Amino acid sequence: MNNFIGTLPDVGWSKDMEIIDLQGNDLTGTIPKEMLQSRSLLLVDLSQNLFTGTIPSLDYNRTMLSEFYLYSNFFNGNLAALDSLPDFASIGIEDNQFTGKVSERFCDGMDNSEVLQEYPVPFSCTDLIACPPGTFHPDGAANHVSGCMKCPQCSSDAKILECEYIGQTKCMGISSNDYEIVRGDMNADGVLSQREFLRFFYM
């Protein structure tokens, strides 16, 4: 964190950059396409800023990018823009306004993959990257001890734009005081079944 403010320049980015770490500032605007075109790029962390707009559609396979963190911004658009990332890439996309579907091929890049092999979860591995549309979790994604919760407003036939977003950290009109994450509650129904209790107990 450097307390940077303002927008990023469109030009002047080195073609030999390996790491771009701008996490935790007050940067605004969109991501310059040129910034992501270094073939030596290994890590990009733009999380916890005020960025907006869509993710540049590039051939990320031409880079060595293996970590791409965008969480807690105001990015929007379809996740298809990330389709060319390598299968092993670790991504952080929670708490934005992304639509679309997280590809299961990104599950291999998760940090807790070894834990999940020993203690499987009863939902898609993609929930551990970002909660699916119509659900939420304080972290924006499920974890190995709690699943994503359904947002009541999204169960109706009403067309609510927020219900199309993935990786949401809260549900519209629901205060954080109105819900509680129950550790071990994998289906997010607020109670522990016998199976859930035993899974949590032996972890």
mmCIF file of C-alpha atoms in Angstrom:
data_model
loop_
_atom_site.group_PDB
_atom_site.id
_atom_site.type_symbol
_atom_site.label_atom_id
_atom_site.label_comp_id
_atom_site.label_asym_id
_atom_site.label_seq_id
_atom_site.Cartn_x
_atom_site.Cartn_y
_atom_site.Cartn_z
ATOM 1 C CA MET A 1 0.000 0.000 0.000
ATOM 2 C CA ASN A 2 1.426 3.367 -1.076
ATOM 3 C CA ASN A 3 -1.633 5.666 -0.908
ATOM 4 C CA PHE A 4 -1.534 6.182 -4.673
ATOM 5 C CA ILE A 5 -4.500 8.044 -6.172
ATOM 6 C CA GLY A 6 -5.598 8.855 -9.711
ATOM 7 C CA THR A 7 -5.541 6.835 -12.929
ATOM 8 C CA LEU A 8 -2.849 4.711 -14.541
ATOM 9 C CA PRO A 9 -1.052 5.998 -17.654
ATOM 10 C CA ASP A 10 -1.925 4.422 -21.001
ATOM 11 C CA VAL A 11 1.668 4.324 -22.228
ATOM 12 C CA GLY A 12 5.174 3.861 -20.897
ATOM 13 C CA TRP A 13 4.823 0.344 -19.491
ATOM 14 C CA SER A 14 7.932 -1.815 -19.776
ATOM 15 C CA LYS A 15 7.738 -4.928 -21.954
ATOM 16 C CA ASP A 16 9.964 -6.726 -19.447
ATOM 17 C CA MET A 17 7.922 -6.242 -16.277
ATOM 18 C CA GLU A 18 7.431 -9.346 -14.157
ATOM 19 C CA ILE A 19 5.383 -8.018 -11.227
ATOM 20 C CA ILE A 20 2.747 -5.282 -10.968
ATOM 21 C CA ASP A 21 1.622 -4.877 -7.355
ATOM 22 C CA LEU A 22 -0.695 -1.907 -6.769
ATOM 23 C CA GLN A 23 -2.880 -3.519 -4.127
ATOM 24 C CA GLY A 24 -4.603 -1.356 -1.512
ATOM 25 C CA ASN A 25 -4.559 2.149 -2.965
ATOM 26 C CA ASP A 26 -7.192 4.589 -4.266
ATOM 27 C CA LEU A 27 -6.488 4.150 -7.958
ATOM 28 C CA THR A 28 -9.370 4.796 -10.347
ATOM 29 C CA GLY A 29 -10.171 4.435 -14.024
ATOM 30 C CA THR A 30 -9.641 1.436 -16.274
ATOM 31 C CA ILE A 31 -6.751 -0.970 -16.813
ATOM 32 C CA PRO A 32 -4.447 0.182 -19.630
ATOM 33 C CA LYS A 33 -4.161 -2.601 -22.194
ATOM 34 C CA GLU A 34 -0.448 -1.953 -22.638
ATOM 35 C CA MET A 35 0.167 -2.632 -18.940
ATOM 36 C CA LEU A 36 -0.655 -6.322 -19.379
ATOM 37 C CA GLN A 37 1.276 -7.022 -22.558
ATOM 38 C CA SER A 38 4.662 -7.885 -21.065
ATOM 39 C CA ARG A 39 5.523 -11.476 -21.965
ATOM 40 C CA SER A 40 7.543 -11.718 -18.732
ATOM 41 C CA LEU A 41 4.561 -10.875 -16.545
ATOM 42 C CA LEU A 42 4.178 -13.256 -13.591
ATOM 43 C CA LEU A 43 1.913 -11.463 -11.122
ATOM 44 C CA VAL A 44 -0.647 -8.653 -11.309
ATOM 45 C CA ASP A 45 -2.325 -7.452 -8.100
ATOM 46 C CA LEU A 46 -4.789 -4.576 -8.544
ATOM 47 C CA SER A 47 -7.013 -5.581 -5.622
ATOM 48 C CA GLN A 48 -8.617 -3.175 -3.145
ATOM 49 C CA ASN A 49 -8.691 -0.095 -5.335
ATOM 50 C CA LEU A 50 -11.434 1.853 -7.130
ATOM 51 C CA PHE A 51 -10.874 0.573 -10.660
ATOM 52 C CA THR A 52 -13.817 0.414 -13.072
ATOM 53 C CA GLY A 53 -14.496 -0.886 -16.550
ATOM 54 C CA THR A 54 -13.843 -4.250 -18.148
ATOM 55 C CA ILE A 55 -10.757 -6.445 -18.234
ATOM 56 C CA PRO A 56 -8.773 -6.092 -21.471
ATOM 57 C CA SER A 57 -9.263 -9.095 -23.741
ATOM 58 C CA LEU A 58 -5.722 -10.203 -24.500
ATOM 59 C CA ASP A 59 -3.941 -13.426 -25.349
ATOM 60 C CA TYR A 60 -2.692 -13.986 -21.802
ATOM 61 C CA ASN A 61 -1.150 -17.283 -22.885
ATOM 62 C CA ARG A 62 1.571 -15.195 -24.485
ATOM 63 C CA THR A 63 2.582 -14.079 -20.975
ATOM 64 C CA MET A 64 3.779 -16.109 -17.990
ATOM 65 C CA LEU A 65 0.986 -14.690 -15.832
ATOM 66 C CA SER A 66 0.169 -17.095 -13.001
ATOM 67 C CA GLU A 67 -1.400 -14.760 -10.405
ATOM 68 C CA PHE A 68 -4.075 -12.197 -11.293
ATOM 69 C CA TYR A 69 -5.845 -10.468 -8.382
ATOM 70 C CA LEU A 70 -8.680 -8.029 -9.067
ATOM 71 C CA TYR A 71 -10.896 -8.388 -6.005
ATOM 72 C CA SER A 72 -12.614 -5.471 -4.229
ATOM 73 C CA ASN A 73 -12.912 -3.006 -7.102
ATOM 74 C CA PHE A 74 -15.746 -1.951 -9.406
ATOM 75 C CA PHE A 75 -14.792 -3.990 -12.476
ATOM 76 C CA ASN A 76 -17.620 -5.221 -14.667
ATOM 77 C CA GLY A 77 -18.187 -7.256 -17.797
ATOM 78 C CA ASN A 78 -18.071 -10.931 -18.624
ATOM 79 C CA LEU A 79 -15.341 -13.190 -17.244
ATOM 80 C CA ALA A 80 -14.792 -14.546 -20.741
ATOM 81 C CA ALA A 81 -12.072 -11.890 -20.965
ATOM 82 C CA LEU A 82 -9.938 -14.172 -18.774
ATOM 83 C CA ASP A 83 -10.426 -17.308 -20.869
ATOM 84 C CA SER A 84 -6.885 -17.192 -22.229
ATOM 85 C CA LEU A 85 -5.243 -17.263 -18.791
ATOM 86 C CA PRO A 86 -3.173 -20.417 -18.165
ATOM 87 C CA ASP A 87 -5.017 -23.268 -16.435
ATOM 88 C CA PHE A 88 -2.765 -23.072 -13.390
ATOM 89 C CA ALA A 89 -3.392 -19.364 -12.832
ATOM 90 C CA SER A 90 -4.546 -18.198 -9.417
ATOM 91 C CA ILE A 91 -7.243 -15.534 -9.750
ATOM 92 C CA GLY A 92 -9.018 -13.247 -7.275
ATOM 93 C CA ILE A 93 -12.193 -11.695 -8.694
ATOM 94 C CA GLU A 94 -14.529 -11.357 -5.710
ATOM 95 C CA ASP A 95 -16.391 -8.178 -4.754
ATOM 96 C CA ASN A 96 -16.764 -6.672 -8.240
ATOM 97 C CA GLN A 97 -19.592 -6.592 -10.772
ATOM 98 C CA PHE A 98 -18.485 -9.445 -13.014
ATOM 99 C CA THR A 99 -20.984 -11.610 -14.858
ATOM 100 C CA GLY A 100 -20.574 -14.957 -16.544
ATOM 101 C CA LYS A 101 -19.212 -18.198 -15.190
ATOM 102 C CA VAL A 102 -15.930 -19.154 -13.546
ATOM 103 C CA SER A 103 -14.185 -21.905 -15.470
ATOM 104 C CA GLU A 104 -13.425 -25.061 -13.481
ATOM 105 C CA ARG A 105 -9.928 -25.097 -14.944
ATOM 106 C CA PHE A 106 -9.002 -22.316 -12.491
ATOM 107 C CA CYS A 107 -9.633 -24.660 -9.545
ATOM 108 C CA ASP A 108 -6.137 -26.092 -9.908
ATOM 109 C CA GLY A 109 -4.663 -22.711 -8.987
ATOM 110 C CA MET A 110 -6.354 -22.515 -5.583
ATOM 111 C CA ASP A 111 -4.102 -22.309 -2.512
ATOM 112 C CA ASN A 112 -6.166 -24.778 -0.466
ATOM 113 C CA SER A 113 -6.442 -27.516 -3.104
ATOM 114 C CA GLU A 114 -4.643 -30.040 -0.859
ATOM 115 C CA VAL A 115 -7.089 -29.455 2.021
ATOM 116 C CA LEU A 116 -10.025 -29.888 -0.323
ATOM 117 C CA GLN A 117 -8.714 -33.196 -1.624
ATOM 118 C CA GLU A 118 -8.813 -34.577 1.910
ATOM 119 C CA TYR A 119 -12.066 -32.847 2.879
ATOM 120 C CA PRO A 120 -14.159 -32.439 -0.297
ATOM 121 C CA VAL A 121 -16.841 -29.767 -0.454
ATOM 122 C CA PRO A 122 -20.450 -30.498 -1.544
ATOM 123 C CA PHE A 123 -20.497 -27.787 -4.197
ATOM 124 C CA SER A 124 -18.588 -26.792 -7.302
ATOM 125 C CA CYS A 125 -14.945 -25.906 -6.797
ATOM 126 C CA THR A 126 -15.691 -22.652 -8.629
ATOM 127 C CA ASP A 127 -17.704 -21.472 -5.583
ATOM 128 C CA LEU A 128 -14.345 -21.322 -3.803
ATOM 129 C CA ILE A 129 -13.179 -18.752 -6.369
ATOM 130 C CA ALA A 130 -16.351 -16.644 -6.507
ATOM 131 C CA CYS A 131 -19.924 -17.181 -5.316
ATOM 132 C CA PRO A 132 -22.266 -17.908 -8.231
ATOM 133 C CA PRO A 133 -24.979 -15.419 -9.264
ATOM 134 C CA GLY A 134 -27.777 -14.985 -6.738
ATOM 135 C CA THR A 135 -25.607 -15.949 -3.767
ATOM 136 C CA PHE A 136 -23.174 -14.214 -1.454
ATOM 137 C CA HIS A 137 -20.561 -14.749 1.254
ATOM 138 C CA PRO A 138 -18.692 -12.151 3.365
ATOM 139 C CA ASP A 139 -15.510 -13.212 1.550
ATOM 140 C CA GLY A 140 -17.145 -13.176 -1.884
ATOM 141 C CA ALA A 141 -16.400 -16.889 -2.210
ATOM 142 C CA ALA A 142 -17.053 -20.053 -0.250
ATOM 143 C CA ASN A 143 -14.284 -21.661 1.753
ATOM 144 C CA HIS A 144 -13.567 -25.099 3.178
ATOM 145 C CA VAL A 145 -15.775 -24.431 6.247
ATOM 146 C CA SER A 146 -18.760 -22.459 4.869
ATOM 147 C CA GLY A 147 -20.672 -22.193 1.603
ATOM 148 C CA CYS A 148 -22.265 -19.314 -0.308
ATOM 149 C CA MET A 149 -25.724 -18.240 0.890
ATOM 150 C CA LYS A 150 -28.707 -17.609 -1.356
ATOM 151 C CA CYS A 151 -29.879 -14.015 -1.590
ATOM 152 C CA PRO A 152 -33.678 -13.919 -0.951
ATOM 153 C CA GLN A 153 -34.257 -11.131 -3.472
ATOM 154 C CA CYS A 154 -32.707 -13.265 -6.208
ATOM 155 C CA SER A 155 -35.116 -16.161 -5.747
ATOM 156 C CA SER A 156 -38.008 -14.208 -7.259
ATOM 157 C CA ASP A 157 -38.805 -13.631 -10.927
ATOM 158 C CA ALA A 158 -37.777 -9.993 -10.644
ATOM 159 C CA LYS A 159 -34.974 -8.939 -12.964
ATOM 160 C CA ILE A 160 -32.405 -7.553 -10.537
ATOM 161 C CA LEU A 161 -29.070 -6.644 -12.077
ATOM 162 C CA GLU A 162 -27.142 -7.396 -8.888
ATOM 163 C CA CYS A 163 -28.439 -10.979 -9.010
ATOM 164 C CA GLU A 164 -26.355 -11.555 -12.139
ATOM 165 C CA TYR A 165 -23.064 -10.671 -10.458
ATOM 166 C CA ILE A 166 -20.670 -13.318 -9.210
ATOM 167 C CA GLY A 167 -18.466 -13.098 -6.130
ATOM 168 C CA GLN A 168 -20.784 -10.883 -4.089
ATOM 169 C CA THR A 169 -19.867 -10.077 -0.462
ATOM 170 C CA LYS A 170 -23.338 -8.963 0.602
ATOM 171 C CA CYS A 171 -26.967 -9.279 -0.380
ATOM 172 C CA MET A 172 -28.994 -6.205 -1.308
ATOM 173 C CA GLY A 173 -30.969 -4.853 1.632
ATOM 174 C CA ILE A 174 -29.493 -7.310 4.133
ATOM 175 C CA SER A 175 -27.282 -5.947 6.887
ATOM 176 C CA SER A 176 -24.256 -7.920 8.000
ATOM 177 C CA ASN A 177 -26.006 -8.080 11.395
ATOM 178 C CA ASP A 178 -28.908 -9.990 9.837
ATOM 179 C CA TYR A 179 -26.964 -13.112 8.971
ATOM 180 C CA GLU A 180 -24.310 -15.259 10.550
ATOM 181 C CA ILE A 181 -21.843 -17.606 8.956
ATOM 182 C CA VAL A 182 -21.962 -20.971 10.700
ATOM 183 C CA ARG A 183 -18.595 -22.658 10.521
ATOM 184 C CA GLY A 184 -18.997 -26.052 8.927
ATOM 185 C CA ASP A 185 -22.294 -25.115 7.228
ATOM 186 C CA MET A 186 -21.476 -26.133 3.688
ATOM 187 C CA ASN A 187 -24.961 -25.724 2.189
ATOM 188 C CA ALA A 188 -25.448 -22.367 3.984
ATOM 189 C CA ASP A 189 -28.828 -23.213 5.471
ATOM 190 C CA GLY A 190 -27.852 -21.915 8.922
ATOM 191 C CA VAL A 191 -27.628 -25.282 10.683
ATOM 192 C CA LEU A 192 -25.140 -28.152 10.788
ATOM 193 C CA SER A 193 -26.318 -31.515 9.582
ATOM 194 C CA GLN A 194 -24.750 -34.615 11.095
ATOM 195 C CA ARG A 195 -22.602 -35.048 8.017
ATOM 196 C CA GLU A 196 -21.476 -31.405 8.157
ATOM 197 C CA PHE A 197 -20.708 -31.653 11.869
ATOM 198 C CA LEU A 198 -18.572 -34.768 11.420
ATOM 199 C CA ARG A 199 -16.725 -33.255 8.459
ATOM 200 C CA PHE A 200 -15.959 -30.105 10.440
ATOM 201 C CA PHE A 201 -15.055 -32.046 13.612
ATOM 202 C CA TYR A 202 -12.447 -34.204 11.852
ATOM 203 C CA MET A 203 -10.812 -31.427 9.855
#
